[in-house]
Tab-separated table of C-alpha atoms and ligand atoms in Angstrom:
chain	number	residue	atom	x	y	z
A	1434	UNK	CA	-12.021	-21.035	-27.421
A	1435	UNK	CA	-14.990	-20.617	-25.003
A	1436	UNK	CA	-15.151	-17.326	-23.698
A	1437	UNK	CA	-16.023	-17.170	-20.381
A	1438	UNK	CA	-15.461	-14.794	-17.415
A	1439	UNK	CA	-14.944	-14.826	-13.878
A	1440	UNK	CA	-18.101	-13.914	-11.745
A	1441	UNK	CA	-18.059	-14.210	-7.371
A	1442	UNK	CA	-21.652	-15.208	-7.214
A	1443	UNK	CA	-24.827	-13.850	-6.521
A	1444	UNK	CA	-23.677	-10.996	-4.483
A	1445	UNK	CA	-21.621	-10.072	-7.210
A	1446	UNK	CA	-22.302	-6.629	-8.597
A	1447	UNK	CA	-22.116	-7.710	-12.274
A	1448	UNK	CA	-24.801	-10.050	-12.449
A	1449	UNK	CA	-25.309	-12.845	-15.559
A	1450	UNK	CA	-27.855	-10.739	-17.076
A	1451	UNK	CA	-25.000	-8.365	-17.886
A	1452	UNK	CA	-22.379	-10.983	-18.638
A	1453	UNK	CA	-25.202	-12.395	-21.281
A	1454	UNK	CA	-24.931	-8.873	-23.174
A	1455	UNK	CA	-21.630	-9.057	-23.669
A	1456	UNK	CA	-21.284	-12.190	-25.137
A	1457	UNK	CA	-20.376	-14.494	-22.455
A	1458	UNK	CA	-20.952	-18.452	-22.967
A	1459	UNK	CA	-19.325	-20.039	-19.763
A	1460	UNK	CA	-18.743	-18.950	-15.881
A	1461	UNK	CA	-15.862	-19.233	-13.924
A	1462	UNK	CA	-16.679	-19.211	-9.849
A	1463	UNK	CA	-16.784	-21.106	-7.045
A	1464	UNK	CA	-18.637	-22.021	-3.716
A	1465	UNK	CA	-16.735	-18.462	-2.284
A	1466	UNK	CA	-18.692	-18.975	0.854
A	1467	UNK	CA	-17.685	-22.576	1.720
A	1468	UNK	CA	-15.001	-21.870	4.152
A	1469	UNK	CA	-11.018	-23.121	3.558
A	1470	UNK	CA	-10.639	-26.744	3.407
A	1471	UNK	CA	-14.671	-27.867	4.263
A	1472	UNK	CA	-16.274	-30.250	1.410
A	1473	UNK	CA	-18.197	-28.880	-1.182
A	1474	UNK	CA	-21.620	-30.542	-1.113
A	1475	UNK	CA	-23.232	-31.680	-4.430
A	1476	UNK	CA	-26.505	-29.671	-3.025
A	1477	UNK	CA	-24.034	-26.386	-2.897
A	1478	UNK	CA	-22.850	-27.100	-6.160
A	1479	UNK	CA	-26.141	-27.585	-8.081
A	1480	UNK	CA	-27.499	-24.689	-6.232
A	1481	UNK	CA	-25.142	-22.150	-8.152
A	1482	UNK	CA	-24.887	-24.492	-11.498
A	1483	UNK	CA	-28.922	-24.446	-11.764
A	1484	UNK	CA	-28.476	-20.140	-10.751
A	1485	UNK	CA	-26.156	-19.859	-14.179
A	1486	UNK	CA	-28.016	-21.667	-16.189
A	1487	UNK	CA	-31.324	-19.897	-15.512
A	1488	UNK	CA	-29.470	-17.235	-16.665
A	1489	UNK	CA	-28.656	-18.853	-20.382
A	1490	UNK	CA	-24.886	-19.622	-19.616
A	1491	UNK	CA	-22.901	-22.480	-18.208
A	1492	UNK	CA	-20.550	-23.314	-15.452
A	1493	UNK	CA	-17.384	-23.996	-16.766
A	1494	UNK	CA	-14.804	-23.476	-14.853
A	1495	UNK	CA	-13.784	-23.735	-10.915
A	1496	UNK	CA	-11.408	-20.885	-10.078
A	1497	UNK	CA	-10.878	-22.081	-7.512
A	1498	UNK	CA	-10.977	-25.122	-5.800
A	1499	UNK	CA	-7.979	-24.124	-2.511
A	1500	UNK	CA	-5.449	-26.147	-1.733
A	1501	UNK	CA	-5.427	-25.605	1.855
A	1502	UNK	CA	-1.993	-24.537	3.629
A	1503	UNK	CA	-1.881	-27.627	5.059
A	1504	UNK	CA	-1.275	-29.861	1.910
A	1505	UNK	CA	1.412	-27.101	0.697
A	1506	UNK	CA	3.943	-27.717	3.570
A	1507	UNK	CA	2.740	-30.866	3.943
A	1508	UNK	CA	1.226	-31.026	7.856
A	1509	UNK	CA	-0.008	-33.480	9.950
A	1510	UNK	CA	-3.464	-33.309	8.411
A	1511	UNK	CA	-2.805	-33.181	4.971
A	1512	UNK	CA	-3.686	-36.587	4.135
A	1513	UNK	CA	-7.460	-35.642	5.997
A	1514	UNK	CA	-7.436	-32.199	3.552
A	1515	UNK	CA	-7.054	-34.551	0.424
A	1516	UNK	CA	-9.765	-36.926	1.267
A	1517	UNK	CA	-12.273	-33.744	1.290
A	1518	UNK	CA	-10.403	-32.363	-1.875
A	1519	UNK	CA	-11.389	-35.272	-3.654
A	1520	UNK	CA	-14.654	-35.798	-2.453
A	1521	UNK	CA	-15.211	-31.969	-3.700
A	1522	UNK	CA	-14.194	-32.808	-6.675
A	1523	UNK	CA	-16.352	-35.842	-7.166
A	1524	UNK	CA	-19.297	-33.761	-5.956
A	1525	UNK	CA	-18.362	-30.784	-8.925
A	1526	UNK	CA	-18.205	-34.061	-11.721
A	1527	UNK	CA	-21.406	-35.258	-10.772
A	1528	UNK	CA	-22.586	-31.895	-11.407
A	1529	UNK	CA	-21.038	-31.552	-14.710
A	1530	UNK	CA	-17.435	-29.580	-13.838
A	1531	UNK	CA	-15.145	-30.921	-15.276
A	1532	UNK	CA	-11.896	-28.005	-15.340
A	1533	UNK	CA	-10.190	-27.433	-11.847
A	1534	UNK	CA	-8.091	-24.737	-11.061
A	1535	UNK	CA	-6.163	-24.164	-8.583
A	1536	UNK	CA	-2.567	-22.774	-6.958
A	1537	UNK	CA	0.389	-24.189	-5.051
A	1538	UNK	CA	1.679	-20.691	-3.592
A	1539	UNK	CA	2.382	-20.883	0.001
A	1540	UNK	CA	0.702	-18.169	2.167
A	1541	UNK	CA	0.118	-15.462	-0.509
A	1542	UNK	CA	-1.439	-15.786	-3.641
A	1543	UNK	CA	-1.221	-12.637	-6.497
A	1544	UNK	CA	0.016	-9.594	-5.631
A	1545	UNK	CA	0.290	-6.053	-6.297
A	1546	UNK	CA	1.627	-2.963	-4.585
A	1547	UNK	CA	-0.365	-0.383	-6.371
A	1548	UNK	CA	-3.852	-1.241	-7.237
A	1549	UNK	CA	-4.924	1.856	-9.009
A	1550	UNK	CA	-1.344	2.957	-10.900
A	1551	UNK	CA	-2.570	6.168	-13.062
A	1552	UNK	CA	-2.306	5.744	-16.898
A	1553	UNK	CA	-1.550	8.630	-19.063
A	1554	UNK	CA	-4.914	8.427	-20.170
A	1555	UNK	CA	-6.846	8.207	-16.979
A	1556	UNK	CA	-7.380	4.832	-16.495
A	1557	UNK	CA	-5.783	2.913	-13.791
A	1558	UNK	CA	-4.192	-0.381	-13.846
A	1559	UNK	CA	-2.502	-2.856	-10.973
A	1560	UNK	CA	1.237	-2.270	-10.707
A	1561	UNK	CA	4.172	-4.200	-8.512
A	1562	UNK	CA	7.206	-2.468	-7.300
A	1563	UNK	CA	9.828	-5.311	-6.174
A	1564	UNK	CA	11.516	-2.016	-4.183
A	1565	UNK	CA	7.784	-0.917	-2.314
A	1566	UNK	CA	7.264	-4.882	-1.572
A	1567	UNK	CA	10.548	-5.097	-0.163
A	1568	UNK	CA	9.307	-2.528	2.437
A	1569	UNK	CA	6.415	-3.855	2.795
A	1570	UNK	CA	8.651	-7.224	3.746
A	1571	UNK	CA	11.178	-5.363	6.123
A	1572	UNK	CA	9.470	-2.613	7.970
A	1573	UNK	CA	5.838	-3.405	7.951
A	1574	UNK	CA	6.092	-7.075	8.258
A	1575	UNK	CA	9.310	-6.909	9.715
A	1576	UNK	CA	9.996	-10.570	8.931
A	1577	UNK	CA	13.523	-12.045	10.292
A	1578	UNK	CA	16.136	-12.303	7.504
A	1579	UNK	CA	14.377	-9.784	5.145
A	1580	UNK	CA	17.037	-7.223	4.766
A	1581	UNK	CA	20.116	-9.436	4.112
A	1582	UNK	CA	17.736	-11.557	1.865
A	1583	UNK	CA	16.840	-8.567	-0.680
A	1584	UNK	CA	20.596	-7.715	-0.619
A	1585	UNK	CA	20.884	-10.801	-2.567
A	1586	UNK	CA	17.967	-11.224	-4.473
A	1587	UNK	CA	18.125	-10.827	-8.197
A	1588	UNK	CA	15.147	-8.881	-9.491
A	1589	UNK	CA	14.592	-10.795	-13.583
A	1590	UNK	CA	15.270	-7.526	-15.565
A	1591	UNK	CA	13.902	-7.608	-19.102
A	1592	UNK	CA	15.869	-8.419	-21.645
A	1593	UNK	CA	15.872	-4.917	-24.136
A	1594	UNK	CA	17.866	-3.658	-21.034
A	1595	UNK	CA	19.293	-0.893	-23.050
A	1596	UNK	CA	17.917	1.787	-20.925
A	1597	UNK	CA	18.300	-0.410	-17.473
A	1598	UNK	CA	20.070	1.311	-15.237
A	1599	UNK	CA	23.810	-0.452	-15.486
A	1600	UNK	CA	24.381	-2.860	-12.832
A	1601	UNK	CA	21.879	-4.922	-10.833
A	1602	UNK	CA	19.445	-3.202	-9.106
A	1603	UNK	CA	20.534	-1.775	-5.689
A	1604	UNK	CA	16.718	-2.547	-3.489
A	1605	UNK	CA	18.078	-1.727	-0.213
A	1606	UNK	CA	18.977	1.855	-0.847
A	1607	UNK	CA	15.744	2.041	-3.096
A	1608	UNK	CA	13.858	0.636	0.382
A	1609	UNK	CA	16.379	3.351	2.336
A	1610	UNK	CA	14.585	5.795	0.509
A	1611	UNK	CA	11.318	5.056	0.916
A	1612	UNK	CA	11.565	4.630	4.495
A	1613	UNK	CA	12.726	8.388	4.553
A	1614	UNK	CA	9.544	9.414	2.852
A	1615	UNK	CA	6.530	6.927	3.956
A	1616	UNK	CA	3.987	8.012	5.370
A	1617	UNK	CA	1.590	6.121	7.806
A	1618	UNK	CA	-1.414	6.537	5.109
A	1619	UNK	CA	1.024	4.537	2.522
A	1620	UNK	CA	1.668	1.561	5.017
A	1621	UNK	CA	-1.297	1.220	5.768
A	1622	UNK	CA	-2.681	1.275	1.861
A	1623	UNK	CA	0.047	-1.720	1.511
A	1624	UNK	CA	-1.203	-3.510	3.497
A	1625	UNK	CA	-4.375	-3.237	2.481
A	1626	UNK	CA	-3.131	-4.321	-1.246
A	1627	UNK	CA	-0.787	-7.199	-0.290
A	1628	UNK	CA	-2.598	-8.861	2.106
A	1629	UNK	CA	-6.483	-7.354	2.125
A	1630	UNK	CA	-7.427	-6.243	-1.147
A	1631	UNK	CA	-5.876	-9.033	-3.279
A	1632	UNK	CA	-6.093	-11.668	-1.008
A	1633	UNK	CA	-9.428	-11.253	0.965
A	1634	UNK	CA	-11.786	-12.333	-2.309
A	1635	UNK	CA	-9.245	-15.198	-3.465
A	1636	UNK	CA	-7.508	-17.053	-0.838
A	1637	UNK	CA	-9.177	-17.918	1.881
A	1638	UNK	CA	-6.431	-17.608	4.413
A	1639	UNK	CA	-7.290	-13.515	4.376
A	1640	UNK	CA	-10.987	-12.236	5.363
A	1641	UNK	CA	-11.846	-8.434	4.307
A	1642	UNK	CA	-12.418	-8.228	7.760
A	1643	UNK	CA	-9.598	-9.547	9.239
A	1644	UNK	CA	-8.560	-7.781	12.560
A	1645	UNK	CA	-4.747	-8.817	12.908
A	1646	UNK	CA	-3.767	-9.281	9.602
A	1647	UNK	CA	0.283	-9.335	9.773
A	1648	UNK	CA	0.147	-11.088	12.744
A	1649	UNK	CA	-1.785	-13.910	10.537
A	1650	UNK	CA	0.322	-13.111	7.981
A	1651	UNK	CA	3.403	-14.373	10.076
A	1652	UNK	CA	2.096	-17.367	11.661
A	1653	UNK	CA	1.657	-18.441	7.953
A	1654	UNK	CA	4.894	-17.737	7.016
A	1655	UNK	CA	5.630	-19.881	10.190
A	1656	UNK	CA	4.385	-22.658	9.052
A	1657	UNK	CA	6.778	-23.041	6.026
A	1658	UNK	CA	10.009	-22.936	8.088
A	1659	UNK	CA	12.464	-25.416	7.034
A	1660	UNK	CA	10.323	-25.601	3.454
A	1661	UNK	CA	12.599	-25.253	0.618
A	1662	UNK	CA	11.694	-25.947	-2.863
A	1663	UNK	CA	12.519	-29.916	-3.084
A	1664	UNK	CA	10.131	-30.051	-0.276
A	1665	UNK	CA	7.288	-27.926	-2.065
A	1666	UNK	CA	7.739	-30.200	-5.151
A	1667	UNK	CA	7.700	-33.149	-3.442
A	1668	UNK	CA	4.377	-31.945	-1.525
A	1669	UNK	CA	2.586	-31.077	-4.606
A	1670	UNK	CA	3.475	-34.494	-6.299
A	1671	UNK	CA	1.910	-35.885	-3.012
A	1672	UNK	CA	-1.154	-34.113	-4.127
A	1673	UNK	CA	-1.500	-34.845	-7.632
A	1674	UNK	CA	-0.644	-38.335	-7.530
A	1675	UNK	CA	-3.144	-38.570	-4.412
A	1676	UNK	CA	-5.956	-37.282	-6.223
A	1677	UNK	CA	-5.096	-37.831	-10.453
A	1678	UNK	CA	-6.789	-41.342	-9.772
A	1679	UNK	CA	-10.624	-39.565	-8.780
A	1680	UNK	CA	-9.510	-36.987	-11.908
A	1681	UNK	CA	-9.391	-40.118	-13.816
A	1682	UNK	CA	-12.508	-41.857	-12.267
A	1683	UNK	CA	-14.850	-38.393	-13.161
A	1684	UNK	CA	-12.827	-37.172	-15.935
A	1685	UNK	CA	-11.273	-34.416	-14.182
A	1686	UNK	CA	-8.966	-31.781	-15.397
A	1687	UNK	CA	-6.748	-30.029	-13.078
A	1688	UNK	CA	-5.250	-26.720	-14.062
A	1689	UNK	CA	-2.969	-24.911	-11.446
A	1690	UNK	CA	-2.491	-21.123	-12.025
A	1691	UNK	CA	1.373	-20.333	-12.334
A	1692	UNK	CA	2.615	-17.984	-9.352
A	1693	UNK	CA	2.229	-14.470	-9.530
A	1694	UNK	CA	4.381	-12.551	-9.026
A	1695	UNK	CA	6.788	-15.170	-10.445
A	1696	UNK	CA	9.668	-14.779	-7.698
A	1697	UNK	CA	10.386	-16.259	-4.848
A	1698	UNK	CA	9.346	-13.816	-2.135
A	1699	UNK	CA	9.518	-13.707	1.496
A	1700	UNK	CA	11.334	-16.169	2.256
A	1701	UNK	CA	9.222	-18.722	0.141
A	1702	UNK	CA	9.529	-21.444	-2.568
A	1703	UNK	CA	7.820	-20.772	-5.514
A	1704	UNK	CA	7.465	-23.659	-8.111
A	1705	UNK	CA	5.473	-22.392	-11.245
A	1706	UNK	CA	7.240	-19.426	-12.343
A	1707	UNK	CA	9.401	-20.910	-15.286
A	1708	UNK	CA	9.290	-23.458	-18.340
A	1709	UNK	CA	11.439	-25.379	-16.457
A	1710	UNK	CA	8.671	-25.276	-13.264
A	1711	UNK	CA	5.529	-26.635	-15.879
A	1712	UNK	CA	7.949	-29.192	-17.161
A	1713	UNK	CA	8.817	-30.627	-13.778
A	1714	UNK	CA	5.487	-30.868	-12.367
A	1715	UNK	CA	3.402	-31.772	-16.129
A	1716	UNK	CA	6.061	-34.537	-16.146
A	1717	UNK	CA	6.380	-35.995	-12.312
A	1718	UNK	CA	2.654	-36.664	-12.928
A	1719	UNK	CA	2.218	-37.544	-16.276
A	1720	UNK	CA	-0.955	-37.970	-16.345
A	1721	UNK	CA	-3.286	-35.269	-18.981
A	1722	UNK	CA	-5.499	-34.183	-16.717
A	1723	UNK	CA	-2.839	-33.064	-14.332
A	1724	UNK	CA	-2.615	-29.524	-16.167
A	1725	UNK	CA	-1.662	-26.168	-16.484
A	1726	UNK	CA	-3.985	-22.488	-16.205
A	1727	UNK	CA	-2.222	-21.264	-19.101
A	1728	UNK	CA	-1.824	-17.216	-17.258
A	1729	UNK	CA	0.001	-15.511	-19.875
A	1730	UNK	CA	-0.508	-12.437	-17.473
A	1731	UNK	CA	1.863	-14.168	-14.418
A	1732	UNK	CA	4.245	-16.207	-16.563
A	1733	UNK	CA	4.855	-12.641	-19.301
A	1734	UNK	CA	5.488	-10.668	-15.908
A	1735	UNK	CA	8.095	-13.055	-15.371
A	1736	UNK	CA	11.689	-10.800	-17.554
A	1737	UNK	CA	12.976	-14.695	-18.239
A	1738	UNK	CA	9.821	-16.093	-19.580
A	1739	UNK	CA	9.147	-16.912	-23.033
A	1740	UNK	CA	5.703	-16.710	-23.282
A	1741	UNK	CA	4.823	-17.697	-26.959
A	1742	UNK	CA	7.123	-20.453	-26.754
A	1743	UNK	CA	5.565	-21.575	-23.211
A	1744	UNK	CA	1.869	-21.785	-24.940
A	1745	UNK	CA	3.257	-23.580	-27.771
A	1746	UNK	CA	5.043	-26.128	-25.478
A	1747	UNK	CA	2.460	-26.244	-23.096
A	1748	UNK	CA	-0.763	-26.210	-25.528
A	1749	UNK	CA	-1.542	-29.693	-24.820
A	1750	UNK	CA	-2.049	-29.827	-21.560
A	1751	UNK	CA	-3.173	-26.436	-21.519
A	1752	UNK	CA	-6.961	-26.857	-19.675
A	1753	UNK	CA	-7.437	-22.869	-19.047
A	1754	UNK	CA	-6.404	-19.748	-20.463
A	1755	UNK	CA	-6.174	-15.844	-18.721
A	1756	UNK	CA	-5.343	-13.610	-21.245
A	1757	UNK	CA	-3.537	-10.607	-19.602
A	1758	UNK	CA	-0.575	-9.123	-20.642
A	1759	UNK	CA	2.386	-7.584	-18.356
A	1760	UNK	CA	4.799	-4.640	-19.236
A	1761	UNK	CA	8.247	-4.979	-17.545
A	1762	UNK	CA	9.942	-1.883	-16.523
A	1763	UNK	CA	13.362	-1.304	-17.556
A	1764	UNK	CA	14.239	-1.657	-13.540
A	1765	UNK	CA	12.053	-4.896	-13.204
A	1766	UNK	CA	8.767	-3.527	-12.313
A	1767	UNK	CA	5.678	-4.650	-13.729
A	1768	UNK	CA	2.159	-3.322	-14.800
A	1769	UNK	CA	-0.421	-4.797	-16.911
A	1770	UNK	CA	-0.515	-3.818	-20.139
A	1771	UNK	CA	-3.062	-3.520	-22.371
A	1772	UNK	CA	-4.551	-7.033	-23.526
A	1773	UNK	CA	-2.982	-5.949	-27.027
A	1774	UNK	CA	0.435	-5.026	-26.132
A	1775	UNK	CA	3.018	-5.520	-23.401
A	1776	UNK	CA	4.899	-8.789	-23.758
A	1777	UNK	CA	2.570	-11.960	-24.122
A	1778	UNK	CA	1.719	-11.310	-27.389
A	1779	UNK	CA	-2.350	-12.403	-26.810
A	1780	UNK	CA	-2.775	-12.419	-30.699
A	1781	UNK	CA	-0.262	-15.416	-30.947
A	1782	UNK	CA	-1.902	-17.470	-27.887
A	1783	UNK	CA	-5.041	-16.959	-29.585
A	1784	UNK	CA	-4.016	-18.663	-32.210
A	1785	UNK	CA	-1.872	-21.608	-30.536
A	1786	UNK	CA	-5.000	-21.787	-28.046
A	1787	UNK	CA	-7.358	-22.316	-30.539
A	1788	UNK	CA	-9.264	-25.279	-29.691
A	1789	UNK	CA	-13.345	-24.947	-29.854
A	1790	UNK	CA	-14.122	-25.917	-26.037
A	1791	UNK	CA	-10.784	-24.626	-24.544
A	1792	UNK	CA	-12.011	-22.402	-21.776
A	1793	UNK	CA	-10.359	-18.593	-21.477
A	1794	UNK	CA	-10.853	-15.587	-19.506
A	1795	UNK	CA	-9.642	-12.237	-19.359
A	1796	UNK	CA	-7.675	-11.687	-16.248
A	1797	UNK	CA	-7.492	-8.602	-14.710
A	1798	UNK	CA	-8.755	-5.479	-16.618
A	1799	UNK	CA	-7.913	-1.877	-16.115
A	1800	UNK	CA	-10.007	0.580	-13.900
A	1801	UNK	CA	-11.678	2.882	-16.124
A	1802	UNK	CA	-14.465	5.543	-16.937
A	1803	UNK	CA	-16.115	4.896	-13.156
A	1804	UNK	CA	-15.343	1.576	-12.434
A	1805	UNK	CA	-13.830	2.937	-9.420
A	1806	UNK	CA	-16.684	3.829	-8.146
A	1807	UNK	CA	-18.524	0.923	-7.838
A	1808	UNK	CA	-15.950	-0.908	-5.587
A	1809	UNK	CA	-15.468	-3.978	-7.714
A	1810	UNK	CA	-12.659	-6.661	-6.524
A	1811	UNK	CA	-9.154	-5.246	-7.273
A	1812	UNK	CA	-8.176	-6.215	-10.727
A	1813	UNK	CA	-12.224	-7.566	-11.957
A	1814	UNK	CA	-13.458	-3.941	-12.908
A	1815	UNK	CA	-16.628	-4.553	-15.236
A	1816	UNK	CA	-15.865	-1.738	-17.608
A	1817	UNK	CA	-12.079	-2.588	-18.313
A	1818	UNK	CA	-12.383	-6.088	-18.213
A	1819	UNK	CA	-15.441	-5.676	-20.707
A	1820	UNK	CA	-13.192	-3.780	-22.933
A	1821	UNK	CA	-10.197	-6.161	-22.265
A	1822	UNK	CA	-12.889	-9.120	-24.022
A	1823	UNK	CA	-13.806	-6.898	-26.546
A	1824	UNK	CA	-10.677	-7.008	-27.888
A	1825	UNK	CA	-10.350	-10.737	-28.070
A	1826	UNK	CA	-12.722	-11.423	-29.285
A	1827	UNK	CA	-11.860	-9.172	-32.092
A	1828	UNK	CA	-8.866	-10.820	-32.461
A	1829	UNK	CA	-10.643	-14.352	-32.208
A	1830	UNK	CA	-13.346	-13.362	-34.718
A	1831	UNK	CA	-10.111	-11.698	-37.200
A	1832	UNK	CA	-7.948	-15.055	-36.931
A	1833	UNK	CA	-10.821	-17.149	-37.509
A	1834	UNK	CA	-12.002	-14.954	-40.705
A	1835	UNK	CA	-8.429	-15.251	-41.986
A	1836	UNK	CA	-8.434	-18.925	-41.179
A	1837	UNK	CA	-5.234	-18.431	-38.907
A	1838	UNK	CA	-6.661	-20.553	-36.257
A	1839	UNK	CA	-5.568	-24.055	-35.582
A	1840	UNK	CA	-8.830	-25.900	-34.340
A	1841	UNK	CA	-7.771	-29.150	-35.144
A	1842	UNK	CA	-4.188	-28.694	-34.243
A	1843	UNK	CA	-3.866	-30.141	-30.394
B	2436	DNO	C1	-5.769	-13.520	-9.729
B	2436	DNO	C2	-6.111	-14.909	-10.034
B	2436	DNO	C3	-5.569	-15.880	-8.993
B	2436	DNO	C4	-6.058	-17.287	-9.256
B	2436	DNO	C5	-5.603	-18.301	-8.234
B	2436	DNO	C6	-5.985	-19.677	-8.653
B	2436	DNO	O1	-6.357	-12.621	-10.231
B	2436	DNO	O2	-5.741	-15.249	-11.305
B	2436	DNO	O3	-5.972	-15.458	-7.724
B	2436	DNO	O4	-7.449	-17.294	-9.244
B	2436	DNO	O5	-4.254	-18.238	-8.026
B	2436	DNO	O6	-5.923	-20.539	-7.565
C-alpha cells in the first residue's frame, strides 16, 4: 500500500518537510479554500500539486472533493452542481489525480461528542456518546420530533453483550439526567464539537467562524424534509451515473467515505453504514471506478458491522483505505481505539489491502505528549497520528517479511 497522510495545505502546521521524515510517499488534501460547490481550476490545482512535489512527495489523493447539499436532496440546481463537479474533476485528471473521495451524508459529516476523552494513560482520544448527542439533538438544537424519535431508536450494541446492561438502552432517562446536571460551559463545548470543531475544517457547510451556527444547522436539516432513504439512494445514483462517464473519460476513481457515525441521526437517511449499503450503491452503478474509502474506523464503530469480512468483500473496488480502529462500549458508545486493537482488526486489512499503489491513511490519531497544545484539527494530532503510522507500517513491513501479503491477489 502507499502510505500517505492527510495534510490541509500550506497553512497547515505540519508541513511536508516533516511528513518527509516520517516516511510519507503520497498527500491527501484538497483546494480547502475553494469555497462549497465553485470549480476547481486546473491553475489551483497545479499550484498545490507543483507545492508537494517540491517537497519530494506526491499528490495522491483528494479528500475531498464536496458533494454540495444540493445534489444530496436533490434541488433545483443540482443538475448546475454536477456540471462543475465534473469539470473539477477533469481539471484534477489533467493534473494527474486520479482517486476521489468523497461523502453522501446530508448536513453533518463525522462526529464526536467528546474530542479530548482522557485515557488511562494520559492521552486523549475522540469519543461519541449516542445519550450526550441525543441532548445535543433535543435541548440544544431543539429539533421537532427529537424526543419521541430517540424513544424509538435502537442504539447497535456490540455483540459480546455479556456485561450490557439487560434490555435496550433507555436514552431518554439517560438525556433526563443530563439535563439535571449540564452546565452552560458543556452546551456550549457541544456545540463546538458537533457542529464547529469537526465540521468547520471538513465540510464546508460549517465555517470556524460561523456566527449562528444552530440556526444554520436547522435550515440544513430543512432542506431534507420529506427525504427518506429511497430518495437519498436514488439521488446519489443520479450522481454517479451523471458523472461515472467523465470518471471513465480521465480514468477517474471515486471513493465515498462510509458515514460516521454509522446511524441514522437527526432525523436523517444515512446510506453507507452497512454491507448491505456498499452493496447497493457498488452495484446500482456498476461501474469500477464508482468505489468505496475503505474507513475501517466508521464502518468497525458500527456494533453490526463485520469489518474483516467487509474488506474482503469490498477489496476490489476498494480505491482508499483509513486505518482507524473503534472500541464499542458495552452500552453502544464508541471511542477510537488504538490502531492495534479495538475491533477492525488493522493487521488483517493490511493484509487483504495489500496491493502496491493502493493508497491508505491513518485516520484520526490520539492526542498525546503536547499535541494539545499546538491546536491541530480535532482528530489530525501530529504526534498520535505519527505514532498511529508507526505502527503500520510495522505491521506492513512484518507481513511483507513473512510473505503474508497478497500483492497480486485483487
Ligand atoms: C473524518 C474524515 C471525513 C472524510 C469525509 C470525506 O475525519 O474521514 O471527514 O474526510 O467524510 O468526504
Amino acid at each position: 500500500m502507499e502510505k500517505t497522510w492527510r495534510w490541509f495545505g500550506k497553512n497547515d502546521k505540519i508541513t511536508l518537510a516533516m511528513l518527509r521524515q516520517i516516511g510519507i510517499e503520497g498527500i491527501v488534501t484538497a483546494l480547502h479554500d475553494v469555497p462549497l460547490g465553485k470549480v476547481w481550476t486546473r491553475e489551483a490545482i497545479r499550484d498545490l500539486r507543483e507545492y508537494i512535489e517540491a517537497a519530494g512527495l506526491r499528490w495522491s489523493v483528494v479528500e475531498s472533493l464536496p458533494v454540495t447539499e444540493t445534489i444530496k436532496y436533490g434541488g433545483p440546481d443540482r443538475d448546475e452542481q454536477i456540471d462543475i463537479y465534473q469539470q473539477s474533476l477533469r481539471n484534477l485528471a489533467a493534473e494527474g489525480i486520479r482517486t476521489v473521495c468523497y461523502n453522501f451524508m446530508p448536513v453533518l459529516d463525522w462526529a464526536r461528542t467528546d474530542l479530548l476523552h482522557p485515557n488511562a494513560d494520559g492521552s486523549s482520544n475522540l469519543y461519541f456518546s449516542y445519550a450526550e448527542f441525543a441532548y445535543f439533538d433535543i435541548y440544544i438544537l431543539k429539533r421537532s420530533g427529537a424526543r419521541e424519535e430517540w424513544a424509538t431508536i435502537q442504539i447497535p450494541l456490540p455483540a459480546e453483550k455479556a456485561t450490557a446492561p439487560a434490555g435496550p438502552r433507555d436514552i431518554l432517562a439517560e438525556v433526563d439526567a443530563l439535563r439535571a446536571t449540564m452546565t452552560p460551559e458543556r452546551e456550549h463545548e457541544l456545540v463546538e464539537n458537533i457542529v464547529i470543531k469537526t465540521q468547520g475544517f471538513v465540510s464546508g457547510n460549517f465555517r470556524e467562524d460561523d456566527e449562528a451556527p444552530l440556526e444554520k444547522f436547522r435550515q440544513f436539516l430543512e432542506l431534507y424534509r420529506g427525504i427518506d432513504k429511497a430518495q437519498l439512494r436514488a439521488n446519489m445514483k443520479y450522481f454517479l451515473e451523471a458523472i461515472m462517464p467523465v470518471c471513465d473519460e480521465c480514468n477517474i476513481n471515486m471513493c465515498v467515505h462510509p458515514d460516521d457515525p454509522p446511524i441514522e441521526i437527526l432525523g436523517l437517511p444515512r446510506i453507507v453504514r452497512t454491507a448491505e449499503d456498499i452493496r447497493w450503491f457498488l452495484s446500482a452503478v456498476p461501474n469500477p471506478h464508482n468505489g468505496l474509502t475503505f474507513c475501517a474506523g466508521s464502518l468497525s464503530a458500527g456494533a453490526y458491522n463485520d469489518v474483516v469480512a467487509m474488506a474482503r468483500e469490498f477489496a476490489p473496488r476498494t480505491h482508499f483505505v483509513h486505518l482507524r480502529s473503534c472500541h464499542i462500549f458495552p452500552n453502544g458508545d464508541f471511542t477510537e481505539a488504538s490502531h492495534l486493537g479495538g475491533r477492525a482488526d488493522l493487521v488483517e486489512l493490511c493484509k487483504i489491502f495489500s496491493r502496491p499503489t493502493l493508497p491508505f491513511r491513518v485516520d484520526h490519531g490520539r492526542t498525546m505528549l503536547g499535541d494539545e497544545a499546538r491546536g491541530y484539527n480535532a482528530g489530525y494530532s501530529f504526534l498520535g497520528r505519527m505514532f498511529a503510522m508507526a505502527q503500520m507500517q510495522g505491521v506492513i513491513a512484518a507481513l511483507e517479511h513473512e510473505g503474508q501479503t497478497l500483492p497480486h491477489a485483487l
